[in-house]
Coordinates of C-alpha atoms in Angstrom, one line a residue:
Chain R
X1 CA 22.1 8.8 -66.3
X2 CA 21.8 5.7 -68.1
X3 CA 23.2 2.6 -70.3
X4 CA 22.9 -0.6 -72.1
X5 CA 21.9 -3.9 -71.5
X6 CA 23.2 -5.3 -74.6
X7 CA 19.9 -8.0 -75.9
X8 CA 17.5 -6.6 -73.2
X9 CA 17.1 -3.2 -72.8
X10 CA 18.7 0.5 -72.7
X11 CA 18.4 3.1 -69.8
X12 CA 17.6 6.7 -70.6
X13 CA 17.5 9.0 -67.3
X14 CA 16.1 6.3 -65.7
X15 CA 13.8 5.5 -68.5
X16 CA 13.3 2.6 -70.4
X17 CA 14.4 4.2 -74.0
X18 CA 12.3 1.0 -75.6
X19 CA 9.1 1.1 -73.9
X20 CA 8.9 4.8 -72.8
X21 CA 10.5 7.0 -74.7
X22 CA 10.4 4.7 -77.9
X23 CA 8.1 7.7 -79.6
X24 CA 10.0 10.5 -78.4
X25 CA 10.3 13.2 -80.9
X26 CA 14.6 13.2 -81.1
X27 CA 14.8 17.0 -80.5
X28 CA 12.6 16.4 -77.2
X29 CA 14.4 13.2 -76.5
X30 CA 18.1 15.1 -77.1
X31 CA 16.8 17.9 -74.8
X32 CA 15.7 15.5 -72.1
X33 CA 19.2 14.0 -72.3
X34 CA 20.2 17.4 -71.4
X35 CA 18.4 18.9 -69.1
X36 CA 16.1 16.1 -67.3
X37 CA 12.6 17.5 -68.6
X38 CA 10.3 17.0 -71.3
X39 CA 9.1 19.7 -73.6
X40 CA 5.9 20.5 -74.8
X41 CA 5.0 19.7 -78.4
X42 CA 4.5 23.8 -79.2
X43 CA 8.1 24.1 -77.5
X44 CA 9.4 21.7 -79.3
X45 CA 8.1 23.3 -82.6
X46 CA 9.9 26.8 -81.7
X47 CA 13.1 25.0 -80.9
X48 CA 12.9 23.2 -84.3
X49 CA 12.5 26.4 -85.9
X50 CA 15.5 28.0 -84.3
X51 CA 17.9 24.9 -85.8
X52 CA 15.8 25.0 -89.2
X53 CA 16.0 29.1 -90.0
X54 CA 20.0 28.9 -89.2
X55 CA 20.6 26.1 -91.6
X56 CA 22.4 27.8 -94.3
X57 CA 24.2 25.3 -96.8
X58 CA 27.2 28.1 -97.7
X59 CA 30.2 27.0 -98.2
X60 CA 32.1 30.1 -97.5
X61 CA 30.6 30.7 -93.9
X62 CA 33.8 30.0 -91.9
X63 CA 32.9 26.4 -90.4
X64 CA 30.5 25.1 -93.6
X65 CA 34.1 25.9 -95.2
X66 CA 35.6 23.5 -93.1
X67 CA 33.5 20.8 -94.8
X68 CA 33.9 21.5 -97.9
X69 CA 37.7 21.6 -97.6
X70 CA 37.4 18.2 -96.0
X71 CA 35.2 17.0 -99.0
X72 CA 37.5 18.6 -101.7
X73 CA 40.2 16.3 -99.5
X74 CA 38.0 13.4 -100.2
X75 CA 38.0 13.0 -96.0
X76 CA 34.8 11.2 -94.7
X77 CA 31.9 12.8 -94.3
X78 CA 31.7 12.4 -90.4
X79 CA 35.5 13.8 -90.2
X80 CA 34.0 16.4 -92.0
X81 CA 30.9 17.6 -90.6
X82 CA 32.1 16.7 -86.7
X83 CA 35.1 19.2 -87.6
X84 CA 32.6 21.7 -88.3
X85 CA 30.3 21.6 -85.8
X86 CA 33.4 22.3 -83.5
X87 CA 34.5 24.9 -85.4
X88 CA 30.9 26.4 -84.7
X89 CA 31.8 27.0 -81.4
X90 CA 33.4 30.1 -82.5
X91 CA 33.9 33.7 -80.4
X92 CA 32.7 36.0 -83.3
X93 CA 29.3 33.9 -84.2
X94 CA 28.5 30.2 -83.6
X95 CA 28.4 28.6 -79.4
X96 CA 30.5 31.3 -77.7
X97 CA 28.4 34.1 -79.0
X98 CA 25.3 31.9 -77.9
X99 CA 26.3 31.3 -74.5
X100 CA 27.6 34.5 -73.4
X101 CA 24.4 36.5 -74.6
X102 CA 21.9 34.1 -73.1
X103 CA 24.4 34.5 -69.5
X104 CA 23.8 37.9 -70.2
X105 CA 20.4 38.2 -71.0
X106 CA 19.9 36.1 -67.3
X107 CA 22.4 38.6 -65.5
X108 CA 20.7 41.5 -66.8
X109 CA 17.3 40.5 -66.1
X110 CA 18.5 39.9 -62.4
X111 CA 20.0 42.7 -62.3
X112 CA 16.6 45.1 -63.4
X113 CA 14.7 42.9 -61.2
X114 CA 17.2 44.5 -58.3
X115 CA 16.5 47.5 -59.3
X116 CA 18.9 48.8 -61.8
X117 CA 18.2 50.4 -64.9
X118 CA 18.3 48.5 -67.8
X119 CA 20.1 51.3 -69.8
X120 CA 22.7 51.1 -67.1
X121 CA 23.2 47.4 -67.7
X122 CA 23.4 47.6 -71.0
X123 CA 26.3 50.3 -70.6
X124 CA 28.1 48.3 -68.1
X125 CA 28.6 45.2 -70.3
X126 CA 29.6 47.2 -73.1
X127 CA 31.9 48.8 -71.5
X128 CA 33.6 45.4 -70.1
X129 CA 33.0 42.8 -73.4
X130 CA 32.9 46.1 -76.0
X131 CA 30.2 44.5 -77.4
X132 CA 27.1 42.5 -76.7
X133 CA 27.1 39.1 -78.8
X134 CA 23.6 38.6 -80.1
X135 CA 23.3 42.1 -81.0
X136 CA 25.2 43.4 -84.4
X137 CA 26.3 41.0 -86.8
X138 CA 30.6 40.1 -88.1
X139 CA 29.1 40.1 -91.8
X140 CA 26.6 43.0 -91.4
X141 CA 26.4 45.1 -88.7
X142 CA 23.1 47.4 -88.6
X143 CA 21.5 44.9 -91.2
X144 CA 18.3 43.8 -89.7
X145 CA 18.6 39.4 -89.5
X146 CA 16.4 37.8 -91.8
X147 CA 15.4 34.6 -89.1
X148 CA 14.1 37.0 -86.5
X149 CA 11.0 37.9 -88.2
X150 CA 10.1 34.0 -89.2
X151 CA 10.8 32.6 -86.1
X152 CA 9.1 35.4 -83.9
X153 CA 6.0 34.9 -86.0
X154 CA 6.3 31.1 -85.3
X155 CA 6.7 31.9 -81.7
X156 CA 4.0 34.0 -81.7
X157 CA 1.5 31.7 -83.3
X158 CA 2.9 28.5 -80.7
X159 CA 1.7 31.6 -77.8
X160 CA 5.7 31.6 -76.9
X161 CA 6.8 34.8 -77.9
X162 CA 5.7 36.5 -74.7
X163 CA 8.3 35.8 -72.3
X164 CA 10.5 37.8 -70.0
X165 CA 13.4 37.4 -71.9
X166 CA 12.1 38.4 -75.1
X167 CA 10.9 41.1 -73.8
X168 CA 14.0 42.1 -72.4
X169 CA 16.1 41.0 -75.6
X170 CA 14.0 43.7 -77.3
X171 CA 14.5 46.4 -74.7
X172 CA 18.2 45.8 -75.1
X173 CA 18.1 46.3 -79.2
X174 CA 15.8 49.7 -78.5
X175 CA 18.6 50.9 -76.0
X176 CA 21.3 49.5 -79.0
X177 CA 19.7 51.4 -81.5
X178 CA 19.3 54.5 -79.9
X179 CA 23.3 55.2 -78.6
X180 CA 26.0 55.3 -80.9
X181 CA 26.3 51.8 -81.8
X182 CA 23.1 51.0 -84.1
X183 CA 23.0 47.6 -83.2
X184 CA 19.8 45.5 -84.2
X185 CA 19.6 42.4 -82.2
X186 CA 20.5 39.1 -84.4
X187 CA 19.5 35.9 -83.8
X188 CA 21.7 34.6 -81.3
X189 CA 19.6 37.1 -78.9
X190 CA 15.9 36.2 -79.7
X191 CA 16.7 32.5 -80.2
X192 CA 18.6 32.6 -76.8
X193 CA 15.6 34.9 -75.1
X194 CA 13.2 32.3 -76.4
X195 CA 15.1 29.2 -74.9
X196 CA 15.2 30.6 -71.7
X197 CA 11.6 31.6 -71.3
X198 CA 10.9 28.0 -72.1
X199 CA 13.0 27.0 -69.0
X200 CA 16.4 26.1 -70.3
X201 CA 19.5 27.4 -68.6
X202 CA 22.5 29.1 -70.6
X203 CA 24.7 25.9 -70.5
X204 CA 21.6 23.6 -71.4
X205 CA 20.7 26.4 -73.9
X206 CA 23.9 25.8 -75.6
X207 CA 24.1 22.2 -75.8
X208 CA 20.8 22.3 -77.5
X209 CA 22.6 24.4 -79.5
X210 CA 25.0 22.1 -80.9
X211 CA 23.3 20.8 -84.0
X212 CA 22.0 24.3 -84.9
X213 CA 24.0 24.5 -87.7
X214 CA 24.4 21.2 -88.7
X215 CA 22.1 20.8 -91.9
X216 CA 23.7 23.1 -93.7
X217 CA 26.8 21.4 -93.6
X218 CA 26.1 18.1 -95.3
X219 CA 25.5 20.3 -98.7
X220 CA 28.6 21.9 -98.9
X221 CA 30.3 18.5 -98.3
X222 CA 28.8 16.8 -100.6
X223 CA 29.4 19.6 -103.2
X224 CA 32.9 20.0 -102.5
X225 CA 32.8 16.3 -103.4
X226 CA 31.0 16.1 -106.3
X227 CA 33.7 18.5 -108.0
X228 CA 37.0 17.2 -109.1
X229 CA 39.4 16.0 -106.0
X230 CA 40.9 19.5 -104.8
X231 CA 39.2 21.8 -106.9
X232 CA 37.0 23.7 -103.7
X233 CA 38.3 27.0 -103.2
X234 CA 42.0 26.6 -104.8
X235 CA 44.2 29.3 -103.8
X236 CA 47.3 30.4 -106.3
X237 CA 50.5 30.4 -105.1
X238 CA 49.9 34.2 -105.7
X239 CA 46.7 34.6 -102.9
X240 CA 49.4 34.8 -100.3
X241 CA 50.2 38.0 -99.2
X242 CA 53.5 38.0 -97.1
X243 CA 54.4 40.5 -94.7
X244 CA 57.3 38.7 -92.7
X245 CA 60.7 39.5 -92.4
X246 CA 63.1 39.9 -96.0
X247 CA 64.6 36.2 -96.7
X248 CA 67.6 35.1 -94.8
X249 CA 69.8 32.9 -94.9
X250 CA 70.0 30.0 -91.8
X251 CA 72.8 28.2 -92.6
X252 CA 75.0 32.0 -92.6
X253 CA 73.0 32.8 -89.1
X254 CA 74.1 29.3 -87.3
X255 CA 77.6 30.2 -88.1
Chain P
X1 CA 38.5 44.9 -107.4
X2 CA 37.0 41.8 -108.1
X3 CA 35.5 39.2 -105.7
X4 CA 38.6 36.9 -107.1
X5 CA 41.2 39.4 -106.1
X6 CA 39.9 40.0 -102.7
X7 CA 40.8 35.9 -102.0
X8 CA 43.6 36.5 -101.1
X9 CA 45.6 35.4 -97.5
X10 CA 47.7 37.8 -95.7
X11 CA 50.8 36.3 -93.4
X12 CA 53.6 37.4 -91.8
X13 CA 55.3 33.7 -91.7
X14 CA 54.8 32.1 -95.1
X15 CA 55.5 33.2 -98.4
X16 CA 55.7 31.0 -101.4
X17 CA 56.9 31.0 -105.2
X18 CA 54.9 29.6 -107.6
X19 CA 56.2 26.7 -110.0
X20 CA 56.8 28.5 -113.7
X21 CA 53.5 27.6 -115.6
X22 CA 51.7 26.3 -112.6
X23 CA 50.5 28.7 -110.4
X24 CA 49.0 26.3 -107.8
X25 CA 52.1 24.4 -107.3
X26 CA 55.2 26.0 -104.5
X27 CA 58.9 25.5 -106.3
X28 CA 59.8 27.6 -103.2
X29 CA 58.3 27.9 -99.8
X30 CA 60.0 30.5 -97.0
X31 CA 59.0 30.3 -93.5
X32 CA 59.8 34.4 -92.1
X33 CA 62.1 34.3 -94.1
X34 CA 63.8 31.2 -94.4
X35 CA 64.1 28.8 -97.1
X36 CA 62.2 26.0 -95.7
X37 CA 62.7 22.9 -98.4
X38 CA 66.3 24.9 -99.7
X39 CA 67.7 25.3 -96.2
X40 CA 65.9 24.8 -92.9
X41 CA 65.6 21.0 -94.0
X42 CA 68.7 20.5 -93.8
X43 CA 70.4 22.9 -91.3
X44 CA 67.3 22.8 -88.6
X45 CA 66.3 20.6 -86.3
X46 CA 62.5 20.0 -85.9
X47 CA 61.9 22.0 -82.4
X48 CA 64.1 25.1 -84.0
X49 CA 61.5 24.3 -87.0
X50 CA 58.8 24.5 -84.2
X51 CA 59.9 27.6 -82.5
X52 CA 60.5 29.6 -86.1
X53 CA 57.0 28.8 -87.0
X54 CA 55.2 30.0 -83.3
X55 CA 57.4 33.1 -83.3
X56 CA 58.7 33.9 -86.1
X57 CA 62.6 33.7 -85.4
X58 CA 64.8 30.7 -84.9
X59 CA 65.7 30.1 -81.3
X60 CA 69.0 30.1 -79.4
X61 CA 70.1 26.6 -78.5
X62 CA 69.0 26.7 -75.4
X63 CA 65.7 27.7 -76.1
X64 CA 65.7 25.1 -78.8
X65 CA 66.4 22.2 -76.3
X66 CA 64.6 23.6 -73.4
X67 CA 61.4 23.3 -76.5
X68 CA 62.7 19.5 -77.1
X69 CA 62.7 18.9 -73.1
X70 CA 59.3 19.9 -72.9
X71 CA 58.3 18.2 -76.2
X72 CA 59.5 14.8 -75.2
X73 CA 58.1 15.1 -71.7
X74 CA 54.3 15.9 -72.7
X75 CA 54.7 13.5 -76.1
X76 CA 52.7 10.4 -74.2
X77 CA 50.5 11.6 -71.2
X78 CA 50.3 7.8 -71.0
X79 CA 47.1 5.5 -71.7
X80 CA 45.3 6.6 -68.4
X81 CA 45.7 10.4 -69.1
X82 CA 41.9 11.3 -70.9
X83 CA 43.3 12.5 -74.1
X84 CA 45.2 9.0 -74.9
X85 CA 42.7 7.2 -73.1
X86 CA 39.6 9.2 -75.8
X87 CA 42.5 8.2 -79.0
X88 CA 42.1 4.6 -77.2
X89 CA 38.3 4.5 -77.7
X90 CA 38.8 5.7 -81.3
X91 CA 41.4 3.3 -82.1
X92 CA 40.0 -0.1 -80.5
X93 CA 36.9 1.1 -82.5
X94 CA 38.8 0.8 -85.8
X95 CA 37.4 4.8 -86.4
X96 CA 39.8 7.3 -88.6
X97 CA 43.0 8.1 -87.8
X98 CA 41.6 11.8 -87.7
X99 CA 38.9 10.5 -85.3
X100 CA 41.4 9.6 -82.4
X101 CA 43.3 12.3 -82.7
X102 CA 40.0 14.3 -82.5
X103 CA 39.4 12.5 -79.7
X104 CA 42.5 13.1 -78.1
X105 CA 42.6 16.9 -78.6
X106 CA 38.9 17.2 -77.3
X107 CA 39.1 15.4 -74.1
X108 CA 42.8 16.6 -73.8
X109 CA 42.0 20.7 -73.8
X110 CA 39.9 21.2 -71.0
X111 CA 40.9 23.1 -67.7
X112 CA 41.3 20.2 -66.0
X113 CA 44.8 18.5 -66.6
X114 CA 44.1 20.0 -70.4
X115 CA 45.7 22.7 -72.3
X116 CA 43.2 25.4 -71.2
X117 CA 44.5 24.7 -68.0
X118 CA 47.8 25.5 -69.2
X119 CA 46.4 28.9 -71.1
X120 CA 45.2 29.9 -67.5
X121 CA 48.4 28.7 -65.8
X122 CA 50.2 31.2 -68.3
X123 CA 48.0 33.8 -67.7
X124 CA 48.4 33.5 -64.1
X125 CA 52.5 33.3 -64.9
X126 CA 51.7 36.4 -66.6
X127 CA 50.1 38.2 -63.8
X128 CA 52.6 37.0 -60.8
X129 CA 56.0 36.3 -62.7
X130 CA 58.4 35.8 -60.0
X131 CA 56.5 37.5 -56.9
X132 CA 55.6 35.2 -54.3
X133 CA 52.9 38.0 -52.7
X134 CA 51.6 37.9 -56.1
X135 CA 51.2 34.0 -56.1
X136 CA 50.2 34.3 -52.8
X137 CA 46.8 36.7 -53.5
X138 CA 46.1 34.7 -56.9
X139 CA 45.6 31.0 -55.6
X140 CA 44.4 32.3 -52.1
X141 CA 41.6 34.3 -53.7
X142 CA 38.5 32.7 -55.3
X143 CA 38.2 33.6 -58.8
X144 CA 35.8 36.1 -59.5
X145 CA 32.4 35.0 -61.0
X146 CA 32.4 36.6 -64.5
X147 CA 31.0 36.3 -67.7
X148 CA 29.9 32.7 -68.5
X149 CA 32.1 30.5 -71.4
X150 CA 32.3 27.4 -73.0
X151 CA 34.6 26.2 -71.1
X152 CA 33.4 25.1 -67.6
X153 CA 34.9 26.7 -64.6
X154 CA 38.0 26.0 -63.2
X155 CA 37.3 23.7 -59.9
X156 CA 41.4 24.2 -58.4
X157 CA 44.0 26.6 -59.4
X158 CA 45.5 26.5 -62.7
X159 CA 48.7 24.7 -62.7
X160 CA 48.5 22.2 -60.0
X161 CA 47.0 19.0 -59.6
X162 CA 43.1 18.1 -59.0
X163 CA 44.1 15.4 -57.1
X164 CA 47.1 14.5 -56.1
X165 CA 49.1 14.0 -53.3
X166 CA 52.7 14.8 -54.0
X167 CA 54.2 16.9 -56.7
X168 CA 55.0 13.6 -58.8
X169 CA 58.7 12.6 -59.9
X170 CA 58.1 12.7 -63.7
X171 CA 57.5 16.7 -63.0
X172 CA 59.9 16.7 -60.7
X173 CA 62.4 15.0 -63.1
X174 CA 61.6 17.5 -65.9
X175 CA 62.2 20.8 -64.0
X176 CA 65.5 19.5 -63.3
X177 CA 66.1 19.1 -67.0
X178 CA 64.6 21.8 -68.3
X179 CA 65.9 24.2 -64.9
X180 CA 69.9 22.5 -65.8
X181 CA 69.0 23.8 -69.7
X182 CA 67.6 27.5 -68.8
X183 CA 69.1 30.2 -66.5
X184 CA 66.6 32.3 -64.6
X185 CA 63.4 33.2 -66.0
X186 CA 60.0 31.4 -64.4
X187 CA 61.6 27.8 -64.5
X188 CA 64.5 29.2 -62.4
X189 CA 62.1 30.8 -59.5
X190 CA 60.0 28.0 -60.2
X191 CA 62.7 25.4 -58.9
X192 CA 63.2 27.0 -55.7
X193 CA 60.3 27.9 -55.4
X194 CA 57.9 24.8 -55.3
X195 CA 57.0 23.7 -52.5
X196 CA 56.7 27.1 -51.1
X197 CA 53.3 27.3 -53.8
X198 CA 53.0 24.1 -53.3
X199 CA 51.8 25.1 -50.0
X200 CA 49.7 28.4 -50.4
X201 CA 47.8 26.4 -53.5
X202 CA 47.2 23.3 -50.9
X203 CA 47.8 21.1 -54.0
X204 CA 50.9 19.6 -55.5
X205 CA 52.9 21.4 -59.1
X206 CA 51.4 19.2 -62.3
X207 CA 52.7 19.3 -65.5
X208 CA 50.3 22.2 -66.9
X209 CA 51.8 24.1 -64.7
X210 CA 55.1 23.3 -65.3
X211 CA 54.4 23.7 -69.2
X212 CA 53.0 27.0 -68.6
X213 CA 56.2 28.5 -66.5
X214 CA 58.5 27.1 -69.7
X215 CA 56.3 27.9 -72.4
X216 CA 56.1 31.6 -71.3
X217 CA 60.1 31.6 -70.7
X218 CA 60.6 30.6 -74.0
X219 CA 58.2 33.9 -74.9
X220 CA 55.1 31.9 -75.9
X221 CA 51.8 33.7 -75.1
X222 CA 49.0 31.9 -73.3
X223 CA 47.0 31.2 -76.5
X224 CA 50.2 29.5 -78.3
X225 CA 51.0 28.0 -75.5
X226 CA 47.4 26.2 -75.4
X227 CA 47.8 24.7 -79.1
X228 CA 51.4 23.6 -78.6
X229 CA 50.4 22.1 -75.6
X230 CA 47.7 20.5 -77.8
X231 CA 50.1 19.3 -80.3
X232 CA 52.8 18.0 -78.7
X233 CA 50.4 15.6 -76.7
X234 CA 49.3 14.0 -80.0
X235 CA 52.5 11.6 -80.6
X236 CA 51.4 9.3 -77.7
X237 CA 47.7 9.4 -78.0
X238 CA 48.5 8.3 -82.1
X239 CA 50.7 5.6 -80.9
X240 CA 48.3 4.0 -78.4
X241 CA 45.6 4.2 -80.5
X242 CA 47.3 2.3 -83.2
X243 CA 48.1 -0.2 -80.3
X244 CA 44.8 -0.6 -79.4
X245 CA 43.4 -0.9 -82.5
X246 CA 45.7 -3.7 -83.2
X247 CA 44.7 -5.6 -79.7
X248 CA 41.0 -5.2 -79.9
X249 CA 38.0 -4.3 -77.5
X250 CA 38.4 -7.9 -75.5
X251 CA 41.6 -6.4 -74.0
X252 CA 40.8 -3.1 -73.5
X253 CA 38.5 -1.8 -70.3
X254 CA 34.6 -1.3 -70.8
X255 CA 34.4 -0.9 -66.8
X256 CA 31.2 -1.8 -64.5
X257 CA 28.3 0.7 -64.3
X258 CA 25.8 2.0 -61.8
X259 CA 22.8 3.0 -62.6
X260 CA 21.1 4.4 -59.7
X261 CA 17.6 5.0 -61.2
X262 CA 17.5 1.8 -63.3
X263 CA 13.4 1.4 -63.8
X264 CA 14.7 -2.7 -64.0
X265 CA 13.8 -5.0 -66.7
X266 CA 10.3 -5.1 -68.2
X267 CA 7.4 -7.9 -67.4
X268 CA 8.1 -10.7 -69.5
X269 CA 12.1 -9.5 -69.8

C-alpha cells in the first residue's frame, strides 16, 4: 500500500504522494486510500455534501456528548474528538446503522434483479432486523430528515441523483410509508444509495464514513471548555434514579 | 415536567446520597445495595467488587477466585499480543496515557484473538453448552452469510486459535486452575473435553475460548463478557506502555517493509 522514505519521498498506493497526488483534494485522496480509485470532481462534491449536512455541533447528541464531557474534564482535544468518532459507530444511528442499510440496499437490489418483489424484500428484512436502519429516525420517527432534501438537490444538480440505488432507496420509503410502519427514509439511506451508485462498496462506504460527523465535534469541545472546569452537563446527586435491590449489609452476609 | 427534571439517570446498581448543602457531592455511594466507601472497602476484595458490579450480587468464593484466576491470567497478553503491542506504539510515542489504552482496547477487541472473539465464543457456549453433537454441527458448519457488520467476519471458529499448532501450556495451565477452583459447569466439560474439540475445530483451544467457557459459568452474558474481557487486558498493555515510553523508539521494532508497487525514486532523487 505504501510508506516513507524518511528525506526522499512517501509512497501512496504505489504513488508518489509528492509529485502525483501532491494536489489531491483530501476527501479524494482519503477515498483513494480506501478503495484504490479516484473520484471525479462532481463525486467528490456530493460526498462532501454528505459529511457537511450531518455536521451538527450538539452537544447532547450521544457521541458530540462525549466531547464535551472530555472538554468539561479538561482532556485533550484529540482524546476527545477520537473518543467520539468511536462512539459514532453506534447501532441505533452513527457506522452500524450506515453499514447495514447500504448491505441491504445491495442485497435487495440483487435480490429484485432475481426476480423477487421488492415489497417482499422489504417484508423479509423486517421481519428478521425489526427494522430497516436508514429508514425511521431514534429521535423522530415519521419526521421527514431535513439533509435529504439539500443533498438530493445537490445531487441532482452534480447529474448524480439518478442511480439504481436511489431509486431503490426511494421505492423502499414508498413501500415504508404505505404499511403500518410510516417510516420516511433518513439519511443514512439516501447518503448510502448515493455512495454506492458512485461505485463504492458497503465496507468502503463506511470507512468514508468515518469523519462524517466529525466537524461537529470540535464545537462542543471547545464549549465544554470554555465554561468553568466540570460545569457541562452536572448531574445532582438527586438525577439518579435507583431501582436495585433495598441496602444490605456485606459485612452481616460474609458471616 | 420540565426539560431539567427529565435529566435524570435510571440504574439498578448505583444509588447515591447527596452531601447536606451540596447536592453535587456523594457522602454515600451504594452499589445494589451495598455500602460501597462504608463497607465493601473494607470487607470486599476487588474481583467480589468486580462481580457485584457486572451482576448485581456478590459472588460465592469460588466464583470470586475462579474471577481472580481468570483476571490474573488475561492481565498481560504480553508485548507481542496486538493490544499491548498498539499501547506500545502509544507509549514509545510519548502520546496520553488514555491514547494507549485506546490503543490497546481497539486493536485488542476484534474477532480475531480479541474480545469479540470471546462474545462469539460465548454465544457459541450458549448454543452447545456441554453437548459434543452440538459442538460438533457448530464448528463443522460454515457460518451462514448474514447481514453485514462492523466487525469483519470471523476467518476460524470462535474460541480457538488462528494459528497455532498446540493448545499452548499457559491455557493449559489455567484450565487447571480455574477447573481445581470450579465443579462442573462449562470449565468442567471443557477439561475433558479438549482435545476431543480440539479435533472437530482442526485448531488448538486459545484463551478466548477458554475466557468465554469461565465467563459464562460464572453467569456473565456474551456482551459483559466482551467488556470484561476488555478490561481485564488493560493492566499489561498500561504497564508496557509506560516501559516503552521510558526506553524510547531506538529500542523498540519499526520492522522492514515491502512495497511491491513502489513507482522508485524520482529523476534527480
Amino acid at each position: 500500500m505504501g510508506g516513507c522514505f524518511p528525506g526522499e519521498r512517501a509512497v501512496f498506493r504505489g504513488h508518489d504522494l509528492h509529485a502525483e497526488l501532491r494536489d489531491a483534494d483530501w476527501l479524494d485522496l482519503y477515498l483513494f486510500g480506501i478503495c484504490g480509485r479516484r473520484h471525479s470532481a462532481a463525486q467528490i462534491r456530493v460526498l462532501h455534501a454528505i459529511w457537511v449536512n450531518t455536521s451538527y455541533p450538539d452537544p447532547r447528541l450521544w457521541n458530540n456528548r462525549v466531547a464535551a464531557l472530555a472538554g468539561s474534564a479538561r482532556s485533550t482535544g484529540i482524546l476527545a474528538i477520537s473518543a467520539a468518532l468511536a462512539t459514532s459507530e453506534a447501532a441505533i444511528y452513527g457506522r452500524q446503522i450506515d453499514i447495514a442499510i447500504a448491505d441491504f440496499l445491495v442485497r435487495a437490489r440483487a435480490a429484485v434483479k432475481a426476480g423477487r418483489p421488492l415489497t417482499e424484500v422489504v417484508a423479509e428484512e423486517l421481519r428478521v432486523s425489526r427494522g430497516i436502519g436508514g429508514y425511521g429516525r431514534p429521535v423522530a420517527k415519521s419526521a421527514a430528515d431535513e439533509r435529504n432534501a439539500v443533498v438530493l438537490a445537490l445531487a441532482e444538480r452534480e447529474g448524480l441523483a439518478g442511480g439504481e440505488h436511489v431509486k431503490l432507496a426511494f421505492a423502499i420509503e414508498e413501500i415504508l410509508l404505505a404499511g403500518r410502519w410510516r417510516m420516511r427514509m433518513n439519511y443514512a439511506a439516501l447518503a448510502a444509495a448515493l455512495a454506492l451508485d458512485m461505485g463504492l462498496a458497503p465496507r468502503e462506504y463506511y470507512l468514508y464514513l468515518f469523519p462524517a460527523f466529525l466537524a461537529g465535534m470540535p464545537p462542543c469541545y471547545v464549549e465544554a471548555c470554555e465554561r468553568p472546569e466540570q460545569a457541562t452537563f452536572p448531574l445532582r446527586c438527586q438525577a439518579l434514579i435507583y431501582h436495585g435491590p433495598a441496602r444490605r449489609a456485606w459485612a452481616k452476609h460474609a458471616e | 415536567m420540565t426539560a431539567e427534571s427529565k435529566d435524570i439517570i435510571h440504574s439498578r446498581l448505583w444509588e447515591e446520597e447527596a452531601a447536606d448543602a451540596d447536592p453535587f457531592t456523594a457522602d454515600a455511594c451504594y452499589c445494589s445495595g451495598y455500602d460501597v466507601y462504608g463497607e465493601v472497602l473494607e470487607h470486599a476484595t476487588y474481583p467480589e467488587y468486580l462481580y457485584l458490579l457486572f451482576r448485581g450480587e456478590r459472588p460465592s468464593a469460588q466464583t470470586a477466585r475462579a474471577l481472580e484466576i481468570l483476571a490474573i491470567a488475561i492481565a498481560n497478553p504480553g508485548p507481542r499480543d496486538p493490544s499491548v503491542h498498539a499501547a506500545m506504539c502509544a507509549g514509545v510515542g510519548g502520546s496520553p496515557g488514555a491514547a494507549a489504552l485506546m490503543a490497546a482496547l481497539a486493536a485488542g477487541a476484534g474477532v480475531s484473538g480479541g474480545a469479540r472473539e470471546v462474545f462469539l465464543s460465548m454465544q457459541l457456549w450458549a448454543h452447545c453448552a456441554d453437548h459434543p453433537a452440538a459442538w460438533h454441527e457448530a464448528l463443522t458448519t460454515p457460518p451462514a452469510a448474514g447481514r453485514m457488520q462492523v466487525w469483519p467476519d470471523a476467518e476460524h471458529p470462535p474460541g480457538f486459535a488462528a494459528h497455532g499448532q498446540h493448545c499452548s501450556l499457559p491455557v493449559r495451565q489455567t484450565l487447571q486452575a480455574l477447573a481445581a477452583c470450579c465443579d462442573g459447569g462449562c470449565i468442567g466439560w471443557l477439561a475433558t473435553h479438549r482435545e476431543t474439540l480440539e479435533l472437530i475445530s482442526g485448531r488448538p483451544l486459545a484463551m478466548t475460548g477458554l475466557l468465554a467457557a469461565a465467563l459464562t459459568d460464572l453467569g456473565f452474558a456474551p456482551a459483559a463478557g466482551e467488556m470484561l474481557t476488555l478490561l481485564l487486558r488493560l493492566p499489561g498493555a498500561a504497564a508496557h506502555a509506560l516501559e516503552q515510553e521510558k526506553s524510547g523508539i531506538r529500542h523498540f521494532p519499526f520492522f522492514a517493509l515491502d512495497i511491491t508497487n513502489d513507482p522508485g525514486p524520482r529523476a534527480g532523487q
